[in-house]
Tab-separated table of C-alpha atoms and ligand atoms in Angstrom:
chain	number	residue	atom	x	y	z
A	222	MET	CA	45.823	94.256	87.128
A	223	PHE	CA	47.457	90.702	87.703
A	224	GLU	CA	45.978	88.986	84.513
A	225	SER	CA	49.128	90.070	82.443
A	226	LEU	CA	51.413	88.088	84.795
A	227	ARG	CA	53.290	85.177	83.647
A	228	ALA	CA	54.555	82.350	86.123
A	229	VAL	CA	58.267	82.559	87.024
A	230	PRO	CA	59.975	79.448	86.103
A	231	ALA	CA	61.099	77.341	88.759
A	232	ASP	CA	64.351	77.954	90.452
A	233	PRO	CA	66.676	75.860	88.724
A	234	ILE	CA	68.434	74.501	91.942
A	235	LEU	CA	65.665	74.781	94.607
A	236	ASN	CA	63.185	73.146	92.411
A	237	LEU	CA	65.211	69.936	92.621
A	238	SER	CA	64.673	69.460	96.039
A	239	VAL	CA	60.692	69.371	95.497
A	240	LEU	CA	61.079	66.802	92.651
A	241	TYR	CA	63.213	64.805	94.844
A	242	ARG	CA	60.883	64.703	97.755
A	243	GLN	CA	58.224	63.475	95.245
A	244	ASP	CA	60.194	60.691	93.783
A	245	THR	CA	59.359	57.330	95.293
A	246	ASN	CA	62.311	55.418	94.020
A	247	PRO	CA	64.231	54.001	96.929
A	248	ASN	CA	67.340	54.617	95.293
A	249	LYS	CA	67.111	58.259	94.565
A	250	VAL	CA	70.043	60.500	95.392
A	251	ASP	CA	70.200	64.180	95.971
A	252	LEU	CA	73.012	65.870	94.683
A	253	GLY	CA	71.077	69.126	94.217
A	254	VAL	CA	70.949	71.909	96.401
A	255	GLY	CA	74.128	73.161	98.283
A	256	VAL	CA	73.501	71.819	101.863
A	257	TYR	CA	75.718	69.667	103.663
A	258	LYS	CA	74.652	66.274	104.562
A	259	ASP	CA	76.312	63.660	106.713
A	260	GLU	CA	77.018	60.002	105.918
A	261	LYS	CA	73.210	59.380	106.492
A	262	GLY	CA	72.243	61.727	104.363
A	263	HIS	CA	71.116	64.248	107.209
A	264	THR	CA	71.671	67.912	107.404
A	265	ALA	CA	72.157	67.371	111.362
A	266	ILE	CA	72.176	70.654	113.420
A	267	MET	CA	76.086	71.387	114.507
A	268	GLU	CA	76.935	70.466	118.021
A	269	ALA	CA	78.326	73.694	118.712
A	270	VAL	CA	75.098	75.278	117.228
A	271	SER	CA	72.987	73.016	119.586
A	272	ARG	CA	74.870	74.156	122.699
A	273	ALA	CA	74.731	77.795	121.729
A	274	GLN	CA	70.931	77.479	121.362
A	275	GLU	CA	70.495	76.191	124.609
A	276	ARG	CA	72.395	78.812	126.129
A	277	ILE	CA	70.434	81.464	124.249
A	278	LEU	CA	67.021	79.810	125.302
A	279	SER	CA	67.851	80.187	128.944
A	280	GLU	CA	69.686	83.430	128.660
A	281	GLU	CA	67.775	85.540	126.209
A	282	ASN	CA	65.621	87.971	127.811
A	283	THR	CA	63.778	90.103	125.527
A	284	LYS	CA	62.526	89.862	121.713
A	285	ALA	CA	62.813	93.539	121.058
A	286	TYR	CA	64.128	94.679	117.837
A	287	VAL	CA	67.779	94.458	116.859
A	288	GLY	CA	69.220	97.526	115.493
A	289	ILE	CA	69.077	98.014	111.349
A	290	ALA	CA	72.614	96.505	111.067
A	291	GLY	CA	71.729	93.799	113.567
A	292	SER	CA	73.983	92.899	116.534
A	293	LYS	CA	77.349	94.839	116.618
A	294	GLN	CA	79.378	91.806	118.363
A	295	PHE	CA	78.002	89.497	115.373
A	296	CYS	CA	79.275	92.131	113.131
A	297	ASP	CA	82.581	92.680	114.821
A	298	LEU	CA	83.204	88.816	115.342
A	299	LEU	CA	82.101	87.949	111.612
A	300	ALA	CA	84.277	90.591	110.118
A	301	GLN	CA	87.283	89.333	112.150
A	302	VAL	CA	86.382	85.640	110.927
A	303	THR	CA	86.314	86.747	107.227
A	304	LEU	CA	89.060	89.205	107.151
A	305	GLY	CA	91.248	87.957	109.987
A	306	ALA	CA	91.352	89.490	113.232
A	307	ASP	CA	94.648	91.600	112.504
A	308	HIS	CA	93.746	92.622	109.218
A	309	ASN	CA	94.792	96.387	108.901
A	310	VAL	CA	91.288	97.402	107.289
A	311	LEU	CA	89.969	96.514	110.688
A	312	ALA	CA	92.443	98.203	112.751
A	313	ASP	CA	91.861	101.507	110.622
A	314	LYS	CA	88.456	101.286	110.915
A	315	ARG	CA	87.808	101.209	107.252
A	316	VAL	CA	84.942	98.499	107.146
A	317	ALA	CA	81.231	98.945	107.604
A	318	VAL	CA	79.277	95.827	108.447
A	319	ALA	CA	75.593	94.718	108.736
A	320	GLN	CA	74.095	91.202	109.834
A	321	THR	CA	71.970	90.497	106.947
A	322	PRO	CA	69.389	87.774	106.352
A	323	GLY	CA	71.963	85.094	104.855
A	324	GLY	CA	74.482	85.435	102.293
A	325	SER	CA	71.849	86.141	99.577
A	326	GLY	CA	70.473	89.148	101.797
A	327	ALA	CA	74.240	90.452	102.176
A	328	LEU	CA	74.338	90.414	98.122
A	329	ARG	CA	71.101	92.173	97.827
A	330	VAL	CA	72.118	94.884	100.384
A	331	LEU	CA	75.302	95.324	98.685
A	332	ALA	CA	74.008	95.362	95.351
A	333	GLU	CA	71.443	98.115	96.340
A	334	PHE	CA	74.087	100.148	98.097
A	335	ILE	CA	76.196	100.077	94.929
A	336	ASN	CA	73.208	101.157	93.018
A	337	VAL	CA	72.688	104.269	95.291
A	338	ALA	CA	76.628	105.275	94.840
A	339	LYS	CA	76.561	104.371	91.080
A	340	PRO	CA	73.200	104.037	89.607
A	341	GLY	CA	73.044	101.149	86.803
A	342	ALA	CA	76.437	100.192	87.513
A	343	THR	CA	77.875	97.325	85.566
A	344	VAL	CA	78.427	94.120	87.636
A	345	TRP	CA	81.018	91.473	85.504
A	346	VAL	CA	80.095	88.076	86.851
A	347	GLY	CA	82.039	84.818	85.899
A	348	ASN	CA	80.689	82.580	83.223
A	349	PRO	CA	79.436	80.701	85.038
A	350	THR	CA	78.520	82.167	88.290
A	351	TRP	CA	75.771	80.949	91.109
A	352	ALA	CA	72.654	81.187	89.096
A	353	ASN	CA	70.952	83.602	91.711
A	354	HIS	CA	73.570	86.219	91.301
A	355	ILE	CA	72.291	87.593	88.042
A	356	PRO	CA	68.729	88.029	89.494
A	357	ILE	CA	69.906	89.613	92.501
A	358	MET	CA	72.047	92.133	90.970
A	359	GLN	CA	69.462	93.133	88.252
A	360	SER	CA	66.758	93.287	91.017
A	361	ALA	CA	68.688	95.981	92.414
A	362	GLY	CA	69.018	97.975	88.972
A	363	LEU	CA	72.654	96.775	88.045
A	364	LYS	CA	73.569	95.815	84.798
A	365	ILE	CA	75.212	92.253	84.300
A	366	LYS	CA	78.131	91.534	81.885
A	367	GLN	CA	80.188	88.338	81.794
A	368	PHE	CA	83.935	87.299	81.869
A	369	PRO	CA	85.175	83.734	81.226
A	370	TYR	CA	85.720	81.882	84.062
A	371	TYR	CA	85.549	77.997	83.675
A	372	ASP	CA	86.971	76.173	80.782
A	373	ARG	CA	84.954	73.062	80.250
A	374	ALA	CA	87.663	71.539	78.498
A	375	SER	CA	90.834	71.530	80.619
A	376	LYS	CA	88.259	71.843	83.836
A	377	GLU	CA	90.281	74.519	85.087
A	378	VAL	CA	89.989	78.356	85.657
A	379	ASP	CA	90.151	80.053	82.312
A	380	PHE	CA	92.515	82.751	83.854
A	381	ASP	CA	93.690	83.965	80.576
A	382	GLY	CA	90.369	84.541	79.123
A	383	MET	CA	89.257	86.287	82.336
A	384	LEU	CA	92.107	88.498	82.228
A	385	ALA	CA	91.880	89.350	78.769
A	386	THR	CA	88.091	90.428	79.255
A	387	LEU	CA	88.628	92.249	82.626
A	388	THR	CA	91.547	94.141	80.918
A	389	ALA	CA	89.834	95.186	77.534
A	390	ASP	CA	86.358	95.521	78.135
A	391	THR	CA	85.842	97.009	81.832
A	392	GLN	CA	85.548	100.938	82.687
A	393	ALA	CA	86.583	102.533	85.783
A	394	GLY	CA	83.768	102.067	88.139
A	395	ASP	CA	82.508	98.770	87.065
A	396	VAL	CA	82.109	96.110	89.511
A	397	VAL	CA	83.600	92.686	89.470
A	398	LEU	CA	81.998	89.793	91.334
A	399	LEU	CA	84.258	86.895	92.645
A	400	HIS	CA	83.776	83.792	94.392
A	401	GLY	CA	85.885	84.110	97.676
A	402	CYS	CA	86.206	80.038	97.705
A	403	CYS	CA	84.642	76.851	96.609
A	404	HIS	CA	83.480	78.211	93.391
A	405	ASN	CA	79.756	77.674	92.780
A	406	PRO	CA	79.075	75.811	90.462
A	407	SER	CA	82.638	74.783	89.147
A	408	GLY	CA	84.510	74.081	92.358
A	409	ALA	CA	87.534	75.439	90.394
A	410	ASP	CA	89.376	78.386	92.694
A	411	LEU	CA	91.740	81.190	91.759
A	412	THR	CA	95.150	80.370	93.179
A	413	LEU	CA	96.802	83.038	95.339
A	414	GLU	CA	99.080	84.269	92.485
A	415	GLN	CA	95.713	84.746	90.422
A	416	TRP	CA	93.976	86.452	93.212
A	417	GLN	CA	97.289	88.584	93.184
A	418	THR	CA	97.125	89.182	89.658
A	419	THR	CA	93.349	90.238	89.516
A	420	ALA	CA	93.832	92.287	92.592
A	421	GLU	CA	96.657	94.470	90.872
A	422	LEU	CA	94.436	94.696	87.819
A	423	VAL	CA	91.137	95.555	89.698
A	424	LYS	CA	93.298	98.522	91.286
A	425	ALA	CA	94.896	99.797	88.396
A	426	LYS	CA	91.435	99.897	86.345
A	427	GLY	CA	89.601	101.419	89.248
A	428	LEU	CA	87.264	98.730	89.266
A	429	LEU	CA	85.376	97.467	92.652
A	430	PRO	CA	85.796	94.064	93.939
A	431	PHE	CA	82.544	92.374	95.286
A	432	VAL	CA	83.499	89.238	96.658
A	433	ASP	CA	80.896	86.469	97.773
A	434	ILE	CA	82.274	84.216	100.404
A	435	ALA	CA	79.598	81.651	100.892
A	436	TYR	CA	81.468	78.577	101.804
A	437	GLN	CA	84.553	79.820	103.970
A	438	GLY	CA	85.856	76.517	105.777
A	439	LEU	CA	84.339	73.984	103.415
A	440	GLY	CA	87.594	74.094	101.117
A	441	GLU	CA	90.923	73.911	102.825
A	442	GLY	CA	90.214	75.787	106.171
A	443	MET	CA	88.636	79.247	107.458
A	444	ASP	CA	91.753	81.249	107.214
A	445	GLU	CA	93.064	79.497	104.036
A	446	ASP	CA	89.740	79.853	102.138
A	447	ALA	CA	89.908	83.509	102.806
A	448	ALA	CA	93.297	84.307	102.009
A	449	GLY	CA	92.531	85.655	98.384
A	450	LEU	CA	89.889	87.978	99.835
A	451	ARG	CA	92.161	89.205	102.674
A	452	LEU	CA	94.878	89.891	99.860
A	453	MET	CA	92.516	91.771	97.737
A	454	ALA	CA	91.388	93.717	100.833
A	455	ASN	CA	95.071	94.778	101.496
A	456	LEU	CA	95.481	96.116	97.764
A	457	VAL	CA	92.388	97.955	96.980
A	458	PRO	CA	90.892	101.033	98.396
A	459	GLU	CA	87.382	99.962	98.263
A	460	MET	CA	85.743	96.661	98.257
A	461	VAL	CA	82.424	94.688	99.385
A	462	ILE	CA	82.008	91.522	100.840
A	463	ALA	CA	79.120	89.119	101.217
A	464	SER	CA	79.481	86.580	103.827
A	465	SER	CA	77.329	83.609	104.804
A	466	CYS	CA	76.954	81.654	107.836
A	467	SER	CA	74.469	79.286	106.058
A	468	LYS	CA	77.136	76.308	105.147
A	469	ASN	CA	80.040	76.907	107.768
A	470	PHE	CA	77.604	76.934	110.528
A	471	GLY	CA	74.813	75.003	108.986
A	472	LEU	CA	72.268	77.871	109.920
A	473	TYR	CA	70.481	77.871	106.421
A	474	ARG	CA	66.952	78.462	107.444
A	475	GLU	CA	67.895	81.008	110.243
A	476	ARG	CA	69.246	83.185	107.517
A	477	THR	CA	72.455	84.394	108.672
A	478	GLY	CA	74.923	86.487	106.765
A	479	ALA	CA	76.863	89.678	106.889
A	480	ALA	CA	77.397	92.540	104.423
A	481	MET	CA	80.874	94.352	104.588
A	482	ILE	CA	82.072	97.533	102.984
A	483	ILE	CA	85.384	98.351	102.940
A	484	SER	CA	86.407	102.390	102.299
A	485	SER	CA	89.341	104.096	101.634
A	486	ASN	CA	89.194	105.397	105.106
A	487	ALA	CA	87.474	105.701	108.437
A	488	GLU	CA	85.274	108.901	107.632
A	489	HIS	CA	83.973	107.254	104.451
A	490	ALA	CA	83.091	103.814	106.429
A	491	ILE	CA	80.904	105.860	108.700
A	492	LEU	CA	79.191	107.488	105.509
A	493	THR	CA	78.759	103.974	103.773
A	494	GLN	CA	77.587	102.387	106.787
A	495	SER	CA	74.753	105.005	107.112
A	496	GLN	CA	73.859	104.532	103.433
A	497	MET	CA	73.774	100.642	103.951
A	498	ASN	CA	71.669	100.992	106.921
A	499	GLY	CA	69.354	103.262	104.799
A	500	VAL	CA	69.163	100.476	102.263
A	501	ILE	CA	68.280	98.043	104.941
A	502	ARG	CA	65.557	100.167	106.512
A	503	ALA	CA	63.713	100.709	103.164
A	504	ASN	CA	63.859	97.114	102.602
A	505	TYR	CA	63.414	94.453	105.732
A	506	SER	CA	64.109	97.159	108.323
A	507	MET	CA	66.419	94.945	110.231
A	508	PRO	CA	67.415	91.361	110.324
A	509	PRO	CA	66.162	88.396	112.158
A	510	SER	CA	68.002	87.746	115.251
A	511	HIS	CA	68.340	84.178	116.193
A	512	GLY	CA	71.089	82.433	113.752
A	513	ALA	CA	73.438	85.484	114.251
A	514	LEU	CA	72.762	85.209	118.118
A	515	ALA	CA	73.783	81.494	117.538
A	516	ALA	CA	76.963	82.401	115.763
A	517	GLU	CA	78.153	84.852	117.827
A	518	THR	CA	77.648	82.948	121.045
A	519	ILE	CA	79.979	80.231	119.185
A	520	LEU	CA	82.539	82.727	118.093
A	521	ALA	CA	82.798	84.702	121.395
A	522	ASP	CA	83.305	81.442	123.511
A	523	PRO	CA	86.825	79.635	123.198
A	524	LYS	CA	85.447	76.044	124.061
A	525	LEU	CA	82.246	76.523	121.425
A	526	LYS	CA	84.356	77.999	118.934
A	527	GLN	CA	86.952	75.016	119.058
A	528	MET	CA	83.932	72.444	118.930
A	529	TRP	CA	82.575	74.460	115.595
A	530	ARG	CA	86.085	74.547	114.213
A	531	ASP	CA	86.515	71.008	114.668
A	532	GLU	CA	82.944	69.837	113.365
A	533	LEU	CA	83.712	71.895	110.291
A	534	LYS	CA	87.096	70.261	109.759
A	535	THR	CA	85.136	66.951	109.671
A	536	MET	CA	82.600	68.056	107.169
A	537	ARG	CA	85.697	69.257	104.929
A	538	LYS	CA	87.377	66.117	105.159
A	539	ARG	CA	84.178	64.243	104.449
A	540	ILE	CA	83.585	66.196	100.997
A	541	LYS	CA	87.618	66.045	100.206
A	542	ASP	CA	87.243	62.047	100.773
A	543	LEU	CA	84.052	61.743	98.777
A	544	ARG	CA	85.717	63.714	95.804
A	545	SER	CA	88.400	60.920	95.819
A	546	GLN	CA	85.887	57.985	96.278
A	547	LEU	CA	83.737	59.315	93.562
A	548	VAL	CA	86.627	59.486	91.096
A	549	ASP	CA	87.583	55.804	92.171
A	550	ALA	CA	84.153	54.542	92.009
A	551	ILE	CA	83.711	56.014	88.351
A	552	LYS	CA	86.967	54.589	87.440
A	553	ALA	CA	85.555	51.171	88.831
A	554	GLU	CA	83.004	51.252	86.164
A	555	GLY	CA	85.300	50.974	83.462
A	556	ILE	CA	84.771	54.479	82.355
A	557	GLU	CA	87.566	55.767	80.215
A	558	GLN	CA	86.688	59.448	80.503
A	559	ASP	CA	89.120	60.987	82.905
A	560	PHE	CA	87.009	62.647	86.250
A	561	SER	CA	90.183	63.241	88.213
A	562	PHE	CA	89.511	66.933	87.994
A	563	ILE	CA	86.880	66.318	91.025
A	564	GLU	CA	89.604	65.441	93.161
A	565	ARG	CA	91.651	68.794	92.449
A	566	GLN	CA	88.470	71.216	92.854
A	567	LYS	CA	87.306	72.429	96.233
A	568	GLY	CA	83.873	72.670	98.037
A	569	MET	CA	80.701	71.196	97.989
A	570	PHE	CA	80.549	71.613	93.914
A	571	SER	CA	81.874	70.234	90.639
A	572	PHE	CA	80.371	69.800	87.072
A	573	LEU	CA	80.384	66.369	86.135
A	574	GLY	CA	80.969	67.703	82.539
A	575	ILE	CA	78.190	65.863	80.776
A	576	SER	CA	75.425	67.067	78.512
A	577	ALA	CA	71.995	68.494	79.518
A	578	GLU	CA	70.487	65.174	78.016
A	579	GLN	CA	72.478	63.103	80.029
A	580	VAL	CA	71.846	65.087	83.045
A	581	ASP	CA	68.063	64.491	82.223
A	582	GLN	CA	68.607	60.785	81.787
A	583	LEU	CA	70.345	60.877	85.482
A	584	VAL	CA	67.415	62.684	87.008
A	585	ASN	CA	64.462	61.036	85.024
A	586	LYS	CA	65.751	57.409	84.406
A	587	HIS	CA	68.019	56.831	87.491
A	588	SER	CA	66.365	59.363	90.411
A	589	VAL	CA	69.858	61.063	90.562
A	590	TYR	CA	69.151	64.718	91.401
A	591	LEU	CA	71.472	67.374	89.916
A	592	VAL	CA	71.396	70.656	88.438
A	593	SER	CA	71.025	70.743	84.511
A	594	SER	CA	74.380	72.336	84.171
A	595	SER	CA	75.702	68.804	85.660
A	596	ARG	CA	76.618	70.490	88.911
A	597	ILE	CA	76.768	68.022	91.663
A	598	ASN	CA	76.798	68.680	95.489
A	599	LEU	CA	79.537	66.177	96.488
A	600	ALA	CA	78.148	66.191	100.282
A	601	GLY	CA	74.981	64.262	98.929
A	602	LEU	CA	77.282	61.061	98.416
A	603	ASN	CA	77.721	58.512	101.242
A	604	GLN	CA	78.938	54.940	101.314
A	605	HIS	CA	75.392	53.537	100.704
A	606	ASN	CA	74.812	55.472	97.284
A	607	ILE	CA	78.018	56.128	95.710
A	608	ALA	CA	78.277	53.024	93.991
A	609	TYR	CA	74.794	53.514	92.411
A	610	VAL	CA	76.039	57.051	91.486
A	611	ALA	CA	78.923	55.828	89.673
A	612	LYS	CA	76.649	53.183	87.976
A	613	SER	CA	74.202	55.630	86.774
A	614	ILE	CA	76.771	57.849	85.267
A	615	ALA	CA	78.451	55.059	83.468
A	616	ALA	CA	74.890	54.070	81.799
A	617	VAL	CA	74.461	57.662	80.620
A	618	LEU	CA	77.913	58.048	79.245
B	769	LMR	C1	73.271	76.372	96.066
B	769	LMR	O1	73.812	76.942	95.073
B	769	LMR	O2	72.590	75.304	95.910
B	769	LMR	C2	73.025	77.124	97.140
B	769	LMR	O3	73.749	78.308	97.580
B	769	LMR	C3	71.514	77.101	97.419
B	769	LMR	C4	70.876	78.210	96.910
B	769	LMR	O4	70.020	79.043	97.123
B	769	LMR	O5	70.841	77.887	95.494
């Protein structure tokens, strides 16, 4: 039965970590996978998470199953963090929430949920989008179409192109996948005015907005980064949201996230919760507990919550500073090409905007690891390697 199978190509993002580990060049730099790193190049456990874990270790008294939708307290707190505690969709009990194995788990649960509601529905994803969006949606049975998103010449969102395609080519009942903030891979986000225009279009055409918010807090702040999504939720009757605690709580391997479904009224929310739970039960049955328990311990304790917010602010500031420093370091190499767009973009990622051959040289000649699209993770830079990275970029240019 298995003889006819062919190998799946290595994951374009995760395989970079494998190659990086194998590289013996002492100057190697990892700008690949989207994990935050500190000045020492280490992905440390956040202090608030360590404190929460100590508490869990001394207080947790069972390993019995959690429910299909995970911890109710986690779901409530994460919905408040994502939507804002006073959002009217929460007050109106229009939101169904499930704790999921990471943001990817949330994406898959929501994709399958959509496939139950409208089998074979079309999901419009931006060009470009996170590489794994497409296989996740397709594995759930959904069809993919693309709208223009990033203009590689201006290094800005191609908002006119996006609007034109979504206006002309979508049908009622199609799904539009948007990044809540810190667009992966481009770092180019919609402005609030653009969110407003998109929300009006989505509503007028009867589309379902699907917002993936995996980097909340890494751009401008927890509330600022969710402002577009909250505005969208104010305007449309139905919407789905995949939220992740991987980056903002640094809980990557604990697989912690949430799937949220906003319905037009409280009765429908009860139905959507049961359908979502059905999808989960037929898949992984129920989510792992530990990461969500750590996140809810932090969010429920004002002191730990403040500590976490402060740590997140430090991370955010470091990424912003690195953006400016990289632009300066490239300039210092005498490069005429303008890289100042890197300073205007948000979150961990930007495209360098160089060719695949130049990326290949950076990886294979200089041991600077980045995705073939030229996406870099800014958080992989530090005072020790930034000049080397700028020099290497100058060399391949
Ligand atoms: C990334 O884009 O690097 C992260 O979201 C990690 C992943 O799973 O791809």
